[in-house]
Backbone as numpy.savetxt, mean C-alpha at the origin, in Angstrom:
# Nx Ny Nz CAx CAy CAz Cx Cy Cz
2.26 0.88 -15.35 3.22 1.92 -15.09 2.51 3.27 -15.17
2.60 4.34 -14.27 2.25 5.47 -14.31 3.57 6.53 -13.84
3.17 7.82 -14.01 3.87 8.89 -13.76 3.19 10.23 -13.07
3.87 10.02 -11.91 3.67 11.44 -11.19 4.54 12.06 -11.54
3.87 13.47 -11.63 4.74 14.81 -12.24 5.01 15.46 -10.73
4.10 16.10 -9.88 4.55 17.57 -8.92 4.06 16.28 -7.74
4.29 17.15 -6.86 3.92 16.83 -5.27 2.39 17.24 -5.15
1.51 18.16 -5.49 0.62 18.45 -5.78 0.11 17.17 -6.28
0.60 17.02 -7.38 -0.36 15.69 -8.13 -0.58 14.34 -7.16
0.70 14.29 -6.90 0.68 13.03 -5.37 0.14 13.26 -4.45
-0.48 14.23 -3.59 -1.26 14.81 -2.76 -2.87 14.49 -3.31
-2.97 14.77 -4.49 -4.43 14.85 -5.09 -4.81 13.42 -5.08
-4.15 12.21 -5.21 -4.32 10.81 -5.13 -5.20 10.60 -3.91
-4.45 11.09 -2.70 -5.09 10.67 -1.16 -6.26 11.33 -1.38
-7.18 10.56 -0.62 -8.42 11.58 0.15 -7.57 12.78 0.94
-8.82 13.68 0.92 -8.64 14.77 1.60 -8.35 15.02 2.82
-8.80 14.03 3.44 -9.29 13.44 5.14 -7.63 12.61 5.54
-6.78 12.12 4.53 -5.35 11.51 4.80 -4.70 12.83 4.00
-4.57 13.64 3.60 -3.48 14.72 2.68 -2.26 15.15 3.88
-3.35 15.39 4.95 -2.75 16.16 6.10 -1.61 15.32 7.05
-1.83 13.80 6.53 -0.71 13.24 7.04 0.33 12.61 6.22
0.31 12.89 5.28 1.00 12.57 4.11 2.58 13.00 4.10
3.67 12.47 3.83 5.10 12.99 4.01 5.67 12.35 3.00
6.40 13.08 2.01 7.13 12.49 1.65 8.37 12.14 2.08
8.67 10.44 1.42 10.16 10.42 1.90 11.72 11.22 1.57
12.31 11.56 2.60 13.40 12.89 2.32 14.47 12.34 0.86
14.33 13.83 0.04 15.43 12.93 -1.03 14.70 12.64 -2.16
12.96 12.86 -2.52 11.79 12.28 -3.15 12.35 13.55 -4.08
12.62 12.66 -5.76 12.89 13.65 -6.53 11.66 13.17 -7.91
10.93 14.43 -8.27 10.00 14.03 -9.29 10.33 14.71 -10.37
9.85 13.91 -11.62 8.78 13.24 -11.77 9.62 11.92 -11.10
7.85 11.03 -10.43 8.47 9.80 -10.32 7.58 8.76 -11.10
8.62 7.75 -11.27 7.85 6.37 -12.94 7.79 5.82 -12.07
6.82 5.01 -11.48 6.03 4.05 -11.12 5.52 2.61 -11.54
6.68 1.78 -11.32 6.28 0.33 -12.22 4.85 0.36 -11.82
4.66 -0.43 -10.40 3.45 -1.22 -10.27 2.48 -0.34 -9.20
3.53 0.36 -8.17 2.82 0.75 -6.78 3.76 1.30 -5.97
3.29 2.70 -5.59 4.59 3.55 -4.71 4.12 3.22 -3.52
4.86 2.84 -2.23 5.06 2.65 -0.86 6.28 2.83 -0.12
5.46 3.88 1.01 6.52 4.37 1.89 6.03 4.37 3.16
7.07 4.36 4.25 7.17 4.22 5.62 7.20 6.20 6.40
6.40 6.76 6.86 6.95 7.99 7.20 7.96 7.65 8.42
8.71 8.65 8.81 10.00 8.58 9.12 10.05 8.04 10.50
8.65 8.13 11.36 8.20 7.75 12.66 7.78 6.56 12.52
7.32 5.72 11.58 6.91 4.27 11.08 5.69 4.37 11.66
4.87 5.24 11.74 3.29 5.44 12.32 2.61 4.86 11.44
3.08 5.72 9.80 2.09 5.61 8.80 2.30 4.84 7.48
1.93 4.39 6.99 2.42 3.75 5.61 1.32 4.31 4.64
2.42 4.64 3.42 1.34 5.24 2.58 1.47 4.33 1.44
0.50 4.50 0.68 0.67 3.39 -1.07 -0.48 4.40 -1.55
0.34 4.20 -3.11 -0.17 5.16 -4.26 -0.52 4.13 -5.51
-1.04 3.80 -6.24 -1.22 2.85 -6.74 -2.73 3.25 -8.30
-2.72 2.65 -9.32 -3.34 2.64 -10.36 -4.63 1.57 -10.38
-5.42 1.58 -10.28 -6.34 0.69 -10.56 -6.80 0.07 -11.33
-6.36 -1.21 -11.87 -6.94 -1.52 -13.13 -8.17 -0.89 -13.74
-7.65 -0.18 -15.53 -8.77 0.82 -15.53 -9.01 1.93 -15.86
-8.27 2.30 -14.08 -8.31 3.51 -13.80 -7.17 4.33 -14.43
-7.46 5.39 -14.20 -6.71 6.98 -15.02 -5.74 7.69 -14.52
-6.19 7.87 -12.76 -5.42 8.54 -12.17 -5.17 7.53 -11.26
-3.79 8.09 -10.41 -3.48 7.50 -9.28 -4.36 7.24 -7.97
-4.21 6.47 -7.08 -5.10 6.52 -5.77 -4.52 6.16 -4.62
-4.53 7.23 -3.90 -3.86 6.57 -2.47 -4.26 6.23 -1.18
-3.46 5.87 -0.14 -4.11 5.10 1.09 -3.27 5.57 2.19
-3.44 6.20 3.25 -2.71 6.59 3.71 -2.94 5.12 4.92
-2.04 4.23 5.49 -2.52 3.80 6.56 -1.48 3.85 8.21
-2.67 3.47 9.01 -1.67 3.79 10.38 -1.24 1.96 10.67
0.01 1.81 11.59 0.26 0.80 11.81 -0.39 0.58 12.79
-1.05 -0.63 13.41 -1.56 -1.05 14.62 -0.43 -0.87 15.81
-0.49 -0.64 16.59 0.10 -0.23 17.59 0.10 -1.13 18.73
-1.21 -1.67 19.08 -1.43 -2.02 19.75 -1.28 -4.00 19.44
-0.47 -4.11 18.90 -0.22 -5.83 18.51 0.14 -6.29 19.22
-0.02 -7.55 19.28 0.79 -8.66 20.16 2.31 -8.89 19.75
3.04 -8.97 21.07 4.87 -9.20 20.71 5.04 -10.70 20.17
4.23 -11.20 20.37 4.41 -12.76 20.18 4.79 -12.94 18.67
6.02 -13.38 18.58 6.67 -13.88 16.61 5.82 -14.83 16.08
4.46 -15.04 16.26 3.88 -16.15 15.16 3.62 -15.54 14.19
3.92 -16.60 13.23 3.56 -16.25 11.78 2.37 -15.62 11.21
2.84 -14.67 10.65 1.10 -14.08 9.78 1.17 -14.09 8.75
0.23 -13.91 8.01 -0.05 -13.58 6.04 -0.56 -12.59 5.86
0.23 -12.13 4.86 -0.52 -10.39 4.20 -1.58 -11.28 3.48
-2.57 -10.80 3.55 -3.74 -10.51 2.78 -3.65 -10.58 1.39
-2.63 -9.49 1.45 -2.76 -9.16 -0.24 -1.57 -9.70 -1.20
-0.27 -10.31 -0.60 1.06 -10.59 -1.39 0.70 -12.44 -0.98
-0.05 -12.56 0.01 0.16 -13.72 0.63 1.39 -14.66 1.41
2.75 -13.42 1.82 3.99 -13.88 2.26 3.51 -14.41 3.25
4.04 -14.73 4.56 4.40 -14.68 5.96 5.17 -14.26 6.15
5.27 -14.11 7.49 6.40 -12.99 8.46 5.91 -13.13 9.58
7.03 -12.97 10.08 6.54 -12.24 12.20 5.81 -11.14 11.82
5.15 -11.15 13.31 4.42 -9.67 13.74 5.16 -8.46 13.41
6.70 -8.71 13.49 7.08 -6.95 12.98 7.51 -7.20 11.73
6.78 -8.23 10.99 6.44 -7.79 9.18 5.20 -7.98 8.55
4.41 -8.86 9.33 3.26 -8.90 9.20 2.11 -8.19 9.87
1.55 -7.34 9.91 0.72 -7.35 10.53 -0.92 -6.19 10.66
-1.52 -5.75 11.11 -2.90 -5.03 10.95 -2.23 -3.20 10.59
-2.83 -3.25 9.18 -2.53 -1.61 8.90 -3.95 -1.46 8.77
-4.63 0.21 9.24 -5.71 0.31 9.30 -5.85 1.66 8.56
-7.12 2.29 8.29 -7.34 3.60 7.83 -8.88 4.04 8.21
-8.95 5.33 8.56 -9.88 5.59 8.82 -10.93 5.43 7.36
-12.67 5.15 7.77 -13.39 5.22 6.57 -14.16 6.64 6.92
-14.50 6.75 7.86 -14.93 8.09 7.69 -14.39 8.41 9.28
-15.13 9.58 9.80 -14.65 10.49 11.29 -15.11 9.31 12.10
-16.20 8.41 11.68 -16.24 7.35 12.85 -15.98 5.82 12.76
-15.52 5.46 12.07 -15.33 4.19 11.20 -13.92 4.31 11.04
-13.04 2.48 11.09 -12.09 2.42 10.64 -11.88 0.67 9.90
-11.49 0.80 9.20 -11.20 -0.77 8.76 -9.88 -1.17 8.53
-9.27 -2.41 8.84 -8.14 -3.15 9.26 -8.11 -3.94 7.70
-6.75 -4.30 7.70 -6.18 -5.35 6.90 -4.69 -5.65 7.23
-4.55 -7.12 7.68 -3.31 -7.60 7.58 -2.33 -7.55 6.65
-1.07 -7.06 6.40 -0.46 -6.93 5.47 1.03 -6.37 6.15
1.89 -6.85 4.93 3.24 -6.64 4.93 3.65 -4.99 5.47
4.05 -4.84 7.12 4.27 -3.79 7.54 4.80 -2.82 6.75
5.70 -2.46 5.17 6.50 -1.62 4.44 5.51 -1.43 3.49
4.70 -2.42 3.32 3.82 -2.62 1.64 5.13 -3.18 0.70
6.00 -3.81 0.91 6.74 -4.17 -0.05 6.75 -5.24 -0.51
4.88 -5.43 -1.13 4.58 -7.15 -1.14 5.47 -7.47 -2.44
5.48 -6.25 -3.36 5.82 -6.79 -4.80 7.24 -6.87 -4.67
8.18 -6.42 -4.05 9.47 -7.18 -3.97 9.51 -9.00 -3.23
8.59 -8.90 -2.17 8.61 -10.62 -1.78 7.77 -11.03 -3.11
7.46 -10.58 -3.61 6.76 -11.85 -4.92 7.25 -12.06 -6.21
8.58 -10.44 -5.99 9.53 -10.93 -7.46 10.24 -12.22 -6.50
10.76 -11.93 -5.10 12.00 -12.84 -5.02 11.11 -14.20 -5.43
10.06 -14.43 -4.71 9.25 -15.64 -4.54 9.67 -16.33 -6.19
9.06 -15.35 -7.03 8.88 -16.28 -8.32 10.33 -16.46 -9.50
11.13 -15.44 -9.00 12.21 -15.83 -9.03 13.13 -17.39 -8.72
12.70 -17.26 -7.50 12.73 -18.78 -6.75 12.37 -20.05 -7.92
10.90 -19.52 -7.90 10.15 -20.32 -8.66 10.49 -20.60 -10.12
11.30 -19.69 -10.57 11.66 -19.65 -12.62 10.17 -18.74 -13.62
9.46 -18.26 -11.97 8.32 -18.09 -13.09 8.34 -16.38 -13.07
7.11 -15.93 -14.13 7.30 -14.52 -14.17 6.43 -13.85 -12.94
6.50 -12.38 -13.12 5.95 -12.01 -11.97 5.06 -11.13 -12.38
4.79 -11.14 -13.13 3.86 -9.71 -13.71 2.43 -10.25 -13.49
1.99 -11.49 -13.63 0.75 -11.90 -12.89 0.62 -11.96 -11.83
1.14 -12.19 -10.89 1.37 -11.98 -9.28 1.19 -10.39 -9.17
1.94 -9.63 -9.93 1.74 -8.03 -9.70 0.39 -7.69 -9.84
-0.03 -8.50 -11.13 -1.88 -8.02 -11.52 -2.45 -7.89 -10.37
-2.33 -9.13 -9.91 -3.25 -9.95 -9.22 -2.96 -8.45 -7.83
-2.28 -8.66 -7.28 -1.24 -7.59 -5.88 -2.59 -6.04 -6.31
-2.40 -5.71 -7.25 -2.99 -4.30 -7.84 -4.25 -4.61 -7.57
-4.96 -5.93 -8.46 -6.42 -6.24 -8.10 -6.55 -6.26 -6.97
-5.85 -6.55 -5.85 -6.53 -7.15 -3.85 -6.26 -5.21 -3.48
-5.59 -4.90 -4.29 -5.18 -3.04 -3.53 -6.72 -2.29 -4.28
-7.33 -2.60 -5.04 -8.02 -1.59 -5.89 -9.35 -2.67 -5.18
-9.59 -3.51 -4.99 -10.83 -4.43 -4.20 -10.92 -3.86 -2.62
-9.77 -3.50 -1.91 -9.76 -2.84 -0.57 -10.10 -1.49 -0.81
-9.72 -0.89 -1.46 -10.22 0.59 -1.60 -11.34 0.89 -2.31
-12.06 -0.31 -3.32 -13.24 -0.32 -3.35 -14.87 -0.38 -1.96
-14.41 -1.64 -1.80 -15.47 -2.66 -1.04 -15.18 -1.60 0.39
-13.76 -1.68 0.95 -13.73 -1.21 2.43 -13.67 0.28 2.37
-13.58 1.40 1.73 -13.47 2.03 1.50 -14.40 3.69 0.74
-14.96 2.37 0.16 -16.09 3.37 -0.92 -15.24 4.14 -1.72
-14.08 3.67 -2.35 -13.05 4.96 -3.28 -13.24 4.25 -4.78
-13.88 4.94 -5.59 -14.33 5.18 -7.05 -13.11 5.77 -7.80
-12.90 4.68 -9.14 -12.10 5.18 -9.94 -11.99 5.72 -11.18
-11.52 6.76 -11.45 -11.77 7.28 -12.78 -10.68 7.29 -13.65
């Protein structure tokens, strides 16, 4: 669990290089408490952002990503990466972010980021708890922004 205080502070999470596309959603009243991981849709569904703690880590870190655009209409099933659900293509599918001005890297994943609600219902289902499934969700978010990314946490 963490806590953002100002809009400022939530801004300072993103790289510098995503700040400029950053929006909050209308109605965003702070401070905001943060169980596991903040994710939002901007209002055009271009961008998805996630704010998130790194095992560890101190401060927040964020990701600004764009939706693939260019997908196939076809409803076969995909898997997020990181929650491991399935879904059709318009829930599953390639969110990307730039790594630098010439570089970009892809990952399949739940179009909203709302893996940790499919993995309460999931284990719900199941009778079991969910707070290891969340670990685990935080570890595959803080391993992408490591490895694909080059983002260091303090």
């Amino acid at each position: 669990m963490f806590r953002i205080e100002t809009e400022k502070e939530l801004l300072s999470a993103f790289r510098s290089r995503d700040r400029k596309h950053v929006e909050l959603p209308k109605g965003t009243q702070l401070p905001l408490f943060v169980r596991d991981y903040l994710a939002w849709v901007d209002p055009y569904g271009v961008r998805v952002f996630l704010v998130f703690t790194a095992p560890g880590g101190k401060r927040p870190t964020g990701i600004a990503f764009r939706r693939d655009q260019q997908g196939d209409k076809v409803l076969a099933p995909r898997v997020c990466d990181w929650c491991r659900a399935s879904g059709a293509s318009d829930q599953v599918g390639l969110l990307t972010t730039d790594v630098d001005s010439k570089r970009r890297v892809g990952v399949n994943l739940c179009l909203d980021l709302r893996c940790n609600e499919r993995l309460e219902a999931e284990m719900n289902r199941a009778g079991r708890s969910v707070v290891d499934e969340n670990k685990h969700l935080i570890e595959r978010m803080s391993r992408f922004a490591s490895e694909a990314l080059g983002m260091e946490f303090s």
